Short mmCIF file of C-alpha atoms in Angstrom, two decimals:
data_model
loop_
_atom_site.label_atom_id
_atom_site.label_comp_id
_atom_site.label_asym_id
_atom_site.label_seq_id
_atom_site.Cartn_x
_atom_site.Cartn_y
_atom_site.Cartn_z
CA MET A 214 6.51 98.39 34.86
CA VAL A 215 6.64 95.06 33.02
CA THR A 216 9.07 93.54 35.54
CA ASN A 217 6.91 94.83 38.33
CA GLN A 218 3.92 92.94 36.94
CA ALA A 219 5.98 89.76 36.38
CA GLY A 220 7.25 89.45 39.95
CA LEU A 221 5.57 87.65 42.87
CA LYS A 222 3.73 90.79 43.93
CA ARG A 223 0.64 90.69 45.98
CA ASN A 224 -2.36 92.90 45.56
CA GLY A 225 -2.58 94.91 48.73
CA VAL A 226 -6.15 96.18 48.19
CA GLN A 227 -7.41 92.62 47.59
CA ASP A 228 -5.57 91.38 50.70
CA PHE A 229 -7.08 94.24 52.76
CA VAL A 230 -10.60 93.47 51.63
CA THR A 231 -10.25 89.63 51.83
CA LEU A 232 -8.82 89.83 55.37
CA ARG A 233 -11.83 91.86 56.61
CA ALA A 234 -14.49 89.92 54.55
CA THR A 235 -13.29 86.61 55.96
CA ALA A 236 -12.95 88.02 59.45
CA PHE A 237 -16.54 89.07 59.32
CA ILE A 238 -17.70 85.52 58.33
CA MET A 239 -15.58 83.94 61.08
CA THR A 240 -16.82 86.37 63.73
CA ALA A 241 -20.41 85.66 62.73
CA PHE A 242 -19.71 81.87 62.91
CA SER A 243 -18.03 82.23 66.32
CA LEU A 244 -20.96 84.22 67.69
CA TYR A 245 -23.48 81.71 66.34
CA MET A 246 -21.54 78.80 67.93
CA ALA A 247 -21.29 80.75 71.20
CA TRP A 248 -25.09 81.31 71.11
CA PHE A 249 -25.61 77.57 70.42
CA PHE A 250 -23.55 76.53 73.43
CA ILE A 251 -25.21 79.14 75.70
CA SER A 252 -28.75 78.28 74.56
CA THR A 253 -28.32 74.52 74.65
CA PRO A 254 -28.48 73.15 78.23
CA THR A 255 -26.71 69.89 77.49
CA VAL A 256 -25.11 69.24 74.11
CA THR A 257 -25.60 65.55 73.19
CA PHE A 258 -24.23 63.64 70.24
CA GLU A 259 -27.65 63.86 68.50
CA ILE A 260 -27.96 67.66 68.95
CA TRP A 261 -24.33 68.22 67.85
CA GLN A 262 -24.79 66.13 64.69
CA GLY A 263 -28.22 67.65 64.02
CA LEU A 264 -26.69 71.12 64.14
CA PHE A 265 -24.30 70.42 61.24
CA ALA A 266 -26.80 68.15 59.38
CA SER A 267 -28.82 71.07 58.04
CA THR A 268 -27.77 72.37 54.63
CA GLY A 269 -27.81 75.99 55.87
CA MET A 270 -25.34 75.23 58.65
CA LYS A 271 -23.20 73.21 56.20
CA VAL A 272 -22.89 76.27 53.95
CA PHE A 273 -22.15 78.48 56.95
CA THR A 274 -19.45 76.08 58.25
CA ALA A 275 -17.96 75.67 54.78
CA ALA A 276 -17.81 79.47 54.40
CA ALA A 277 -16.09 79.70 57.80
CA LEU A 278 -13.59 76.98 56.85
CA VAL A 279 -12.65 78.56 53.58
CA SER A 280 -12.47 81.94 55.32
CA ILE A 281 -9.97 80.48 57.82
CA MET A 282 -7.72 79.37 54.97
CA PHE A 283 -7.69 82.82 53.18
CA HIS A 284 -7.35 84.70 56.41
CA VAL A 285 -4.42 82.52 57.53
CA GLN A 286 -2.74 82.89 54.16
CA ILE A 287 -2.80 86.73 54.40
CA GLY A 288 -2.14 86.92 58.13
CA LEU A 289 0.82 84.49 58.11
CA TRP A 290 2.30 86.33 55.05
CA GLN A 291 2.25 89.60 57.01
CA VAL A 292 3.80 88.02 60.09
CA LEU A 293 6.47 86.04 58.11
CA THR A 294 7.50 88.99 55.94
CA ASP A 295 8.12 91.05 59.16
CA TYR A 296 10.01 88.48 61.14
CA ILE A 297 11.67 85.96 58.81
CA LYS A 298 14.28 87.88 56.80
CA PRO A 299 16.05 85.08 54.81
CA VAL A 300 13.98 84.79 51.59
CA ARG A 301 14.33 81.11 51.01
CA LEU A 302 13.49 80.13 54.59
CA ARG A 303 10.48 82.42 54.41
CA ALA A 304 9.35 80.93 51.15
CA VAL A 305 9.55 77.39 52.50
CA MET A 306 7.82 78.32 55.76
CA GLN A 307 5.03 80.05 53.80
CA TYR A 308 4.59 77.04 51.57
CA VAL A 309 4.43 74.57 54.39
CA LEU A 310 2.13 76.75 56.49
CA ASN A 311 -0.18 77.33 53.55
CA ILE A 312 -0.41 73.62 52.93
CA ILE A 313 -1.42 73.15 56.59
CA ALA A 314 -4.03 75.87 56.13
CA PHE A 315 -5.36 74.08 53.09
CA ALA A 316 -5.34 70.78 54.92
CA TYR A 317 -7.47 72.24 57.75
CA MET A 318 -9.99 73.47 55.16
CA ALA A 319 -10.11 70.34 53.09
CA TYR A 320 -10.29 68.03 56.12
CA GLY A 321 -13.12 70.11 57.49
CA LEU A 322 -15.06 70.08 54.26
CA PHE A 323 -14.78 66.28 53.91
CA VAL A 324 -15.96 65.81 57.53
CA LEU A 325 -18.80 68.21 56.94
CA TRP A 326 -19.79 66.27 53.79
CA GLY A 327 -20.14 63.02 55.72
CA VAL A 328 -22.51 64.36 58.39
CA MET B 19 38.87 130.90 38.10
CA LYS B 20 37.23 127.80 36.61
CA VAL B 21 39.57 125.63 38.54
CA PHE B 22 38.72 127.22 41.79
CA GLN B 23 34.95 126.87 41.12
CA ASN B 24 35.40 123.24 40.44
CA PHE B 25 37.36 122.85 43.67
CA ASP B 26 34.51 124.44 45.57
CA VAL B 27 32.03 122.06 44.09
CA LEU B 28 34.32 119.17 44.96
CA LYS B 29 34.64 120.40 48.54
CA GLN B 30 30.92 120.70 48.95
CA SER B 31 30.20 117.20 47.64
CA LEU B 32 33.00 115.74 49.81
CA ILE B 33 31.38 117.34 52.90
CA LYS B 34 28.05 115.84 51.84
CA VAL B 35 29.56 112.30 51.49
CA LEU B 36 31.21 112.67 54.92
CA GLN B 37 27.91 113.77 56.45
CA VAL B 38 26.01 110.84 54.97
CA THR B 39 28.59 108.34 56.23
CA VAL B 40 28.56 109.83 59.68
CA VAL B 41 24.79 109.80 59.84
CA LYS B 42 24.72 106.25 58.61
CA LYS B 43 27.28 105.11 61.18
CA GLN B 44 25.30 106.65 63.99
CA ARG B 45 22.26 104.57 63.13
CA PRO B 46 21.61 101.59 65.40
CA VAL B 47 22.17 98.35 63.40
CA ASN B 48 19.84 96.32 65.60
CA LEU B 49 16.88 97.66 67.51
CA GLN B 50 17.40 96.85 71.18
CA LEU B 51 13.81 95.89 72.06
CA ASN B 52 14.33 96.05 75.82
CA THR B 53 15.29 99.68 75.57
CA ILE B 54 12.22 100.69 73.60
CA SER B 55 9.08 101.52 75.51
CA PHE B 56 5.94 99.87 74.18
CA PRO B 57 2.73 101.89 74.38
CA PRO B 58 -0.56 100.02 74.82
CA SER B 59 -1.32 100.23 71.16
CA ALA B 60 1.95 98.52 70.24
CA ILE B 61 1.20 95.76 72.76
CA ALA B 62 -2.30 95.39 71.31
CA SER B 63 -0.79 95.01 67.91
CA ILE B 64 1.83 92.35 68.75
CA LEU B 65 -0.69 90.35 70.87
CA HIS B 66 -3.05 90.44 67.90
CA ARG B 67 -0.35 88.70 65.85
CA ILE B 68 0.52 86.29 68.61
CA SER B 69 -3.12 85.36 69.18
CA GLY B 70 -3.51 84.82 65.46
CA VAL B 71 -0.61 82.50 65.16
CA GLY B 72 -1.70 80.76 68.40
CA MET B 73 -5.09 80.03 67.01
CA PHE B 74 -3.56 78.63 63.83
CA VAL B 75 -1.64 76.17 65.93
CA ALA B 76 -4.72 75.44 68.14
CA MET B 77 -6.73 74.67 65.00
CA VAL B 78 -5.22 71.15 65.05
CA PHE B 79 -7.03 70.58 68.35
CA ILE B 80 -10.27 72.44 67.35
CA ILE B 81 -10.62 70.62 63.98
CA TRP B 82 -9.89 67.26 65.68
CA ALA B 83 -12.36 67.82 68.45
CA TRP B 84 -15.10 69.09 66.11
CA ALA B 85 -14.58 66.24 63.58
CA THR B 86 -14.26 63.48 66.13
CA ALA B 87 -17.37 64.62 67.99
CA LEU B 88 -19.26 64.67 64.67
CA ASN B 89 -18.12 61.25 63.42
CA SER B 90 -19.58 58.93 66.01
CA SER B 91 -21.23 58.74 69.39
CA GLU B 92 -18.04 57.14 70.82
CA GLY B 93 -16.00 60.00 69.34
CA PHE B 94 -18.34 62.52 70.95
CA ASP B 95 -17.78 60.89 74.37
CA LEU B 96 -14.05 60.80 73.81
CA VAL B 97 -13.95 64.55 72.98
CA ARG B 98 -16.10 65.20 76.05
CA GLU B 99 -13.68 63.29 78.18
CA VAL B 100 -10.52 64.97 76.72
CA MET B 101 -12.05 68.44 77.04
CA GLY B 102 -13.03 67.61 80.64
CA GLY B 103 -9.42 66.90 81.63
CA ILE B 104 -7.08 69.57 82.93
CA ILE B 105 -5.02 69.87 79.70
CA GLY B 106 -8.16 69.81 77.62
CA LYS B 107 -9.74 72.56 79.71
CA ILE B 108 -6.57 74.72 79.47
CA ILE B 109 -6.48 74.30 75.68
CA THR B 110 -10.22 75.01 75.30
CA ILE B 111 -10.30 78.05 77.53
CA GLY B 112 -6.97 79.30 76.10
CA THR B 113 -8.15 78.96 72.46
CA ILE B 114 -11.44 80.72 73.25
CA SER B 115 -9.49 83.46 75.00
CA LEU B 116 -7.23 83.91 71.98
CA LEU B 117 -10.33 84.07 69.75
CA ILE B 118 -11.95 86.68 72.03
CA TYR B 119 -8.83 88.81 72.00
CA HIS B 120 -8.34 88.50 68.23
CA VAL B 121 -11.94 89.47 67.56
CA ILE B 122 -12.03 92.39 69.99
CA VAL B 123 -8.75 93.89 68.64
CA GLY B 124 -9.85 93.00 65.09
CA ILE B 125 -13.08 95.07 65.50
CA ARG B 126 -10.87 97.87 66.98
CA HIS B 127 -8.78 97.58 63.82
CA VAL B 128 -11.78 97.88 61.51
CA ILE B 129 -12.98 100.96 63.52
CA MET B 130 -9.57 102.46 62.91
CA ASP B 131 -9.86 101.57 59.18
CA MET B 132 -12.93 103.78 59.18
CA GLY B 133 -10.95 106.69 60.48
CA HIS B 134 -11.76 106.71 64.20
CA TRP B 135 -9.35 106.34 67.23
CA GLU B 136 -6.36 107.03 65.06
CA GLU B 137 -4.79 109.72 67.41
CA LEU B 138 -2.11 108.76 69.90
CA LYS B 139 -4.38 109.15 72.93
CA ALA B 140 -7.48 107.53 71.45
CA GLY B 141 -5.40 104.62 70.07
CA ASN B 142 -3.90 103.91 73.52
CA THR B 143 -7.27 104.26 75.25
CA SER B 144 -9.02 101.83 72.84
CA ALA B 145 -6.13 99.38 73.37
CA ILE B 146 -6.52 99.54 77.12
CA VAL B 147 -10.34 99.14 76.85
CA SER B 148 -9.73 96.10 74.58
CA PHE B 149 -7.45 94.55 77.19
CA ILE B 150 -10.05 95.05 79.97
CA LEU B 151 -12.82 93.58 77.73
CA TRP B 152 -10.62 90.64 76.94
CA ALA B 153 -9.65 90.02 80.61
CA VAL B 154 -13.22 90.19 81.80
CA SER B 155 -14.63 87.95 79.06
CA THR B 156 -11.84 85.45 79.52
CA LEU B 157 -12.54 85.36 83.23
CA VAL B 158 -16.18 84.70 82.60
CA VAL B 159 -15.48 81.93 80.06
CA GLY B 160 -12.85 80.48 82.34
CA VAL B 161 -15.17 80.29 85.35
CA VAL B 162 -18.10 78.87 83.30
CA LEU B 163 -16.02 76.17 81.58
CA TRP B 164 -13.72 75.11 84.43
#
């Protein structure tokens, strides 16, 4: 039992819930963006910037960006553990891909901050 | 008598070992994917993974386009120009198509989490319905954005 706890074990229940909770946020964001593009006849720079200038939209976008990172972390772990058998290669790939996922999120937040 | 009993036990266990080795040897070492038939539910599953990984790669383009268009008026015009080109259109429509697929099959997945469509027939039917919804919505998005 002790060795089990000490290993690099993941919590399946938490992964399950996180995957779906983040999926819900991203789906809501996608639908909102789709509605924005459908309901706006011509998207100009002012309208585009105005959309992300409001605090509410900033929070929504930040939630979507953070969701992308967590969702990618779990999803890529699932895919990598199924297809990449060598442990070291998988660990390196997971490390690099998770850094990229983090970079997407961090870059997005900094851009959002500046609007 | 004891010796004979022991011999019998030995014989039995020897047969067991032989059976196990034979069974193990008959197992295929590698799954030959081209000889396995993929039902619609299996195709839905693998495409869900492919679309997810695809979007992760496409995020470079999405984040770039989103950020550049937000940063300045010139950036906005640049993104407009890039997305108006043939490659830009293919990436844009392709990414939206991946997103639509991932969301549709993701919703199907959540419905299955709740205990519906778990039988063989219902699973395959819902997979085919997902494919049709995906194809139709991709077609609509493609026609509108091209």
